[in-house]
Structure formats: structure tokens, C-alpha cells
Amino acid sequence: MAGGAPPAPGALLCALLWAAAAAPAPAPGGGPGGSPAPGAFGRLYRGAVNISAERLYAFAYRSQPGQVDAVRVYVNSSSENLQYPVLFVVRQQKGVLSWQVPLIFRGLYQRTYNYQEVSRTLCPSEPAPETGPSEQIIFVDIASMAPFNIAYELLVTRLESFQLETNKPFNFTASPSQPQYFLYKFPQDVDSVIIKVVSDAVYPCSVVSVQDIVCPVYDLDHNVEFNGVYQSMTKQAAITVQRKDFPGEQFFVVFVIKPEDYACGGSVPSSIHGNVNRTWNLQRTKNLQVTIVPSIKRSVYIQAMFFSFLSFLSFYLGSVVVAFVHYIRVRRKASSGRLSPEDGSGIMTSSHPITSSTPEGSSYGAIDESSSSGGRQLSSPERGPPVGSDTDSSVEEESDFDTMPEIESDKNVIRTKVFLYLSDLSRKDRRIVSKKYKIYFWNIITIAVFYALPVIQLVITYQTVVNVTGNQDICYYNFLCAHPLGVLSAFNNILSNVGHTLLGFLFLLIVLRRDILHRRAMEMKDVYTLDYGIPKHFGLFYAMGIALMMEGVLSACYHVCPNYSNFQFDTSFMYMIAGLCMLKLYQTRHPDINASAYSAYASFAVVICLAVLGVVFGKNGMWFWVIFSMIHVLASLALSTQIYYMGRFKIDGPDSDLGIFRRAAMVLYTDCIQQCSRPMYMDRMVLLIVGNLVNWSFAIFGLVYRPRDFASYILGIFICNLLLYLAFYIIMKLRSSEKLLPIPLFCIVATAVVWAAALYFFFQTLSSWEETPAESREKNRPCILLGFFDDHDVWHFLSAAALFFSFLVLLTLDDDLDTVRRDKIPVF
């Protein structure tokens, strides 16, 4: 060939194949020798290869019409020499598959795991035409660059059970070097299926992948993530697959066993000693069972949507019925002159005085100091301005100037009396106080917009990443009840949050109705709206309604892709709801001294900041828990001091710094030591002692156990404080001989019942981002409602209703006081 033209590529390839085929082939069961012959399926071939001797086997088979045939190749080599591995190349009609023995897998910290036994399924041939069978040929080429002989074993078999069937469990075994995959075709009447995989053993860690019908099939640990959708697995996995995602209406289900278990939460081998490669094949095998079941039909989606909206629209219908019945009752009693506080409207519109409505026991103590409260009620400052001029434009901004008339009485003297009445703490101009509370509403709208927009953008990005990469370990769904719709992977978890939005809007409508009725009463110059009952300021109620709606929006955003990084989206407005409820309870009897919107929202911002820091540093940082516990205890003490002294506690003294400490010591001695047996404000002291014990217990618990779910830990602190304060308020209300009207009593009972049911479903943990995705899937469970909603969805439904009833409790709790003079309503 010297000086001539180079041979054609085809001629060179034919010459190489002829030379390889002419080389001595191993005799069945023994060493080299004999003439080449077609390989037989199911027959074990043994031989040896080196740098000058390679082996070529040809296997031919015939496919039946309409049948998909798959072939599995098993190889084994006793050599552990990584410098001279045995190379196996399998050539088919439309592809080439190759690997080496020992087969090397890499784990964490560059650990290597070598396997002498390898078994691979070849990419199956296309179905034979219906006209007749077709011939298929497979070539297996075995070679090595070793200067010495390396023994090997070869076994080629046809798979009898390669195609999975609907609703029929299939059992098999896999290992890192012996992955498995199977074919599934959609039946004609099925548009979506759920692939359920279970195993009795937790480890070894495995991966389940769904891939399109293309070659090659990615079925090894280092490439299984290259195509399709996949998720890690310990004992359970589930993947929902839709027909529209596969043009050929069929797909491969691939099962890969990982060489290490750290991805599933398992431990990493500390070291690998000696010759463990042979036994490693046996240690890493896993028995699996796969079942493919049809998913829900489109009609179930429609039923679920109707159920969700109709369930909460029924609250609207109930509210309309209650309002109509109440309107009829009020009209009838007003026409007959028998209007009484039991009507529970919260607004008195009658101009007929009811002198007998003041309860005998409303003085809240043995000493009646109403005559010395500093405010003759008919000349209250609230009646000074024109009644109908309650507009923002007519009100000056409240700043450091206190509008309470100092000429009548000094507020420091009034607020430190032993027995306080509502008239003592509702002396400021009603218009200014009302505007102060409206700031809560406008501020929370601003916060909601600026908070929600980046959240929505982020979760859309999360969902896009999941859809593009196919990595279903990013989001912690309940995969046994995750119903996709469009680009959303778990539409049911998003739909179930509609209750928060609908009921939040309904609460806004109820508050608006009360606000309108109150304004009308003010325009009529009704004496009861000025000098009787709890002052009507609706700004906090509006803020609570917006917070409930935003909780639904942000919870839905979180459930687009629930994980460790965005859990605070689901809890941020829960902190604000709990805080606003406590502020509203306090504002009811302390309208003049409640916290401003700016300081309240600044406090919420600090809490959310701590929650984020806790999520980041709280898992392993002992220093964080020490600092947080100190902040928690000090904040509890500071807030208790402000509540106990009605905001009038100040550490002042001489100009020197020592004077400040002398003043602090004097206050501590006077109020805590001298009056230890009988505090000046006994009821407040009891509440604050119990509250501090609860908060200190939380601080100690966090310091000792350091819970990983820091966001829920803070939420638990808020909820316990709210429940404690609400219980104290109701107890003190009953102790003061005040009444619980039918509507608030019904709301209290409904709140308790619905919260109990909601918490039951909340603690039915279906997933947990505190664990690995594979461990989280062990908690997955099927749907329990309409075949569409799971336990957590039911929690969403019930918690929305429970929050709505809780808000109604705060809105209607003091309707019985509408005909009670404010100098007879105790403060507690």
C-alpha cells in the first residue's frame, strides 16, 4: 500500500471485522480454540483476552410482528487490575453501547467502587412490522490492552418480561453495576399514570427515572440525570407521567442503584479495606416492585375546583343569611322600642337610651372610681369635633404632641390607677386614633405587594428548573397525591389555598359593613356611638383580612415548590396574623396606648429576619440559639414591663449615668420586693407571670433541643402567646360579669372545633424538607378527599375556616358592651 491511495473507510472496516471474526473463539465452557460460530442466547461463554487477542460474538434473533424485544448482556471478569480493564462493546443496528470491567463508580470525596460483574439491557429494537418477522443481529466485541490473559464470562439473554402492564405489580432486583429498565405503553383510554415503586429495604439508595424512547438509555449512576425526570428513593417513590409529554405514547422506567447512600440520608463508608469488590456486588443489591396505575381523569379536576369554591362560597351565603336575619330582628325591635344588646350587631342605631343595660358587676372591683376617672363621659373629647367629619383630610398627623387634654387630668396619674376603666384609655380624639389604626391597613398592603412579587418570581423559577432539569428532588411534594396541571407539578396543593383568599375577602366585607353602619350612626349623632361600648376602630380588622388573603397567596407560592429554601414564604404572614390578633385584643381595651403601625411592622420585620437567620444558622449553630434565647427572654421582660405599667414606665433620674441605675434599683425594690405579696395590678401580673413562664420554656426548649424547623418554632411561640392572651381576655370578661352573645359564642365553639380538626390533619406529616428527598417520600400517602386532595390540603381548608372564625371572635366578642357606659367597662 506504500505510495498508493489510502483504502476506503468501508473497506478498512470490513477488513478489521473479518480479522476479528477469523480470530480463534473460545470453545463453550473452556479456553480458546475452535472456529467462530454465532452466539446462542442463554449460553454462558468463558474465555480470555489480551493485547493481541480479542473476541467477537454475533447473536441473531427474530422479532415477531408487533413485539418489542429486549436483550440483556451479562459479563464478568476476575481481574481487578484497573490499568488493564476488559472492554466490552455491543453494536446494534442503531447504536453502540460500551463499558469496562472492572466498572468504576465514584462516590463522595472521590471514593471509588469497582465492580467485576456488570449486566446491561440493550436498547430494544423497534416493533417488527405487522407483515412478518424481522431479523436482528447483535455483535459483542471483547478486548483488552493487557499483555497477559484476562479471563471473562459472557451471557446474553432475551428478556421475557420487558413491558410493564397497567395495575400489575412487577418484582425485580438491581444493583449499581446491574441496572434495570422496562417499557410502558399508554393504553388507549389513559392520559396519565402514576409509577409507584416500593421496597422493603431502606438502603441501598436508588434512583427512579422516566425517559423517552431514545437510545442510548441512561442507566448508570453518573448519567441517569442526563435525560427525563428522576427522583431518589429509599423505600418508596412515585412519579406522575402524562401522555402528552411523550409523542410516542410510551416511555422507559429506569432503576439505578447508587454506589453510596449519602444522597438518601445514609452514612458513607469510612474506608474500603482489602479485596471487597467481589462481595460488594452482593451488598448493594435491592429488591424492588413497580406498579403503574392510571391517574385521575380531567373530570376529577373539575369536581375538585367546584368543591373548593362552593365550600367557601357557602360561607358567603351563611353571612348573607345571618346579616339578613339580624337586620329583620333589629328592625322589628326598633319599631317596637325593645332593642337590646343581645342583638349582637356591634353597632347601636337606636336613639332611645337603655338605662337598665349596664350590668351590676361591671365595676370590676370593690371601689367605683368612675366619678374620678377624669372624663365626664358626656363631655368626652371624642364628642368635641363634628361627628360627620371623620375624614383623613380633616385630621392632623399625630406626632409627639399628645391630643389628650392635659387640663382635665394628667394621663400619667390616670393610667397608674389601681382600677382602670375604658374611659381612662379612650380619651384621645377619635379621628386621630382612627387614622392611626388605618395606617395598619395601608402599610400591610404595601408590604404584601413588595413581598409577594419577588416570591412569585422565585417560585416560577423553581418550577421552571424542575420542569427543565427533570430533578424531582428539588421540591418536597406528596408524590402519591400530586396532580399536575399545566406547568404546575402539584396543582391540588395550590388549589386548596383558595379558602384563605376567599374567606379573607369575606371578612373584609363583614368589617366594611360594620364600618359603614358605624359611620351612619355617627352621622345620626347617636349618643351610644360616642359614650358607650368599645371604641370602633376598624383599621386593624382590615389589616387582618388582608393578611389572611396574603397567607393564601404565599402558601400557594410555597407549594409550587416546597423546600428548605422557601418555607418562610408560608409562615411570614402567619407571624403577622398572630401579631395583629394580639394587637387587636390589646387595642380593644387600650385604644389610646396601643402600638403604632410603624413599630408593630418593624417588630414583625425583626421576627422574619430572625426566622431567616434561624433557617440558615439554626441547624448546627449553638451560638445562634444562645443569642436568640437571650433576645427572646429580654424581649419578653421588656414587653411585660410596658404592658404592666401601661406604657408609662421610664428609667429616668439625675443627669449622671449612676442616677439611671439608682432609679432602676428603686423601681425594682418598690414594685418587685415590697409588693411581692400583693402587686398593684394583680390581674396583669398573673397574666405576665404565666406569659413569661411560657416564653422562657420555649427559650429553654429551643436551646436544649435546637429544632431544625425554626420557622415553625417561632410560629409556635406566637400562637401560644395569642391563645394565652385570648383565654385570659375571655376569663376576665366573664369575671367582670360581661356576657357572651350567641354569635361570638358560636364563633368560639366553631373556632375550637375547627382548629382541633385542622391540627389533626396538620400533624399527619406527608413530607419533610428537614430530611433528604428520599426520606421525605417515605411519608407520602395517597389522596383522602375526592381522590384529589391529601391530608395537607384538608389542613389548608380547615385552617382557613378556623382563622376566619377566629377573626369573627375578635370582631364580635364585645358586642354585649354596646350599651354599657365606658366608665363602667373595666380594662384588663
Short mmCIF file of N, CA and C in Angstrom, two decimals, residues 18-19 21 147 157 196 200 214 227 231 286 340 399 422 530 631 645 649 692 795 807 816:
data_model
loop_
_atom_site.label_atom_id
_atom_site.label_comp_id
_atom_site.label_asym_id
_atom_site.label_seq_id
_atom_site.Cartn_x
_atom_site.Cartn_y
_atom_site.Cartn_z
N TRP A 18 -13.40 -8.72 9.52
CA TRP A 18 -13.07 -10.07 9.07
C TRP A 18 -11.93 -10.65 9.89
N ALA A 19 -10.94 -9.79 10.20
CA ALA A 19 -9.81 -10.26 11.01
C ALA A 19 -10.27 -10.63 12.41
N ALA A 21 -13.27 -11.58 13.26
CA ALA A 21 -14.10 -12.78 13.21
C ALA A 21 -13.26 -14.02 12.97
N PRO A 147 -0.99 -7.12 28.60
CA PRO A 147 -0.01 -8.03 27.97
C PRO A 147 -0.17 -9.47 28.42
N THR A 157 -29.01 -12.90 27.07
CA THR A 157 -30.35 -13.49 27.21
C THR A 157 -31.39 -12.52 26.67
N LYS A 196 -45.55 3.78 40.75
CA LYS A 196 -45.31 3.57 42.18
C LYS A 196 -44.24 2.49 42.34
N ASP A 200 -38.84 -3.15 50.44
CA ASP A 200 -38.86 -3.44 51.87
C ASP A 200 -37.64 -2.87 52.58
N VAL A 214 -35.60 6.70 23.45
CA VAL A 214 -34.45 7.06 22.63
C VAL A 214 -33.25 6.25 23.09
N ASN A 227 -31.24 12.69 31.32
CA ASN A 227 -32.43 12.67 30.47
C ASN A 227 -33.65 12.33 31.31
N GLN A 231 -36.06 10.81 40.47
CA GLN A 231 -36.09 11.10 41.89
C GLN A 231 -35.40 9.98 42.64
N LYS A 286 -30.78 -4.64 45.53
CA LYS A 286 -32.03 -4.17 46.12
C LYS A 286 -33.20 -4.78 45.36
N SER A 340 -82.21 45.64 72.31
CA SER A 340 -81.37 45.27 73.45
C SER A 340 -79.99 44.86 72.96
N SER A 399 -48.18 63.26 66.17
CA SER A 399 -46.73 63.11 66.34
C SER A 399 -46.43 63.08 67.81
N LEU A 422 -62.46 51.85 80.68
CA LEU A 422 -62.21 52.17 79.28
C LEU A 422 -62.20 53.67 79.03
N LEU A 530 -70.88 57.32 70.87
CA LEU A 530 -69.86 58.23 71.39
C LEU A 530 -69.43 57.89 72.80
N ILE A 631 -32.25 37.03 73.41
CA ILE A 631 -33.14 38.05 72.83
C ILE A 631 -34.59 37.76 73.19
N TYR A 645 -47.02 48.52 83.19
CA TYR A 645 -47.10 49.94 83.54
C TYR A 645 -47.87 50.76 82.50
N PHE A 649 -43.77 53.36 81.94
CA PHE A 649 -42.55 53.05 82.69
C PHE A 649 -41.35 53.70 81.99
N ASN A 692 -44.56 34.93 80.77
CA ASN A 692 -43.10 34.82 80.82
C ASN A 692 -42.65 33.39 81.05
N TRP A 795 -55.91 20.27 55.68
CA TRP A 795 -55.41 21.25 56.65
C TRP A 795 -55.58 22.67 56.11
N PHE A 807 -61.12 35.32 63.59
CA PHE A 807 -61.29 36.75 63.36
C PHE A 807 -62.67 37.22 63.77
N ASP A 816 -71.64 42.79 73.38
CA ASP A 816 -72.53 42.95 74.53
C ASP A 816 -72.31 44.26 75.27
#
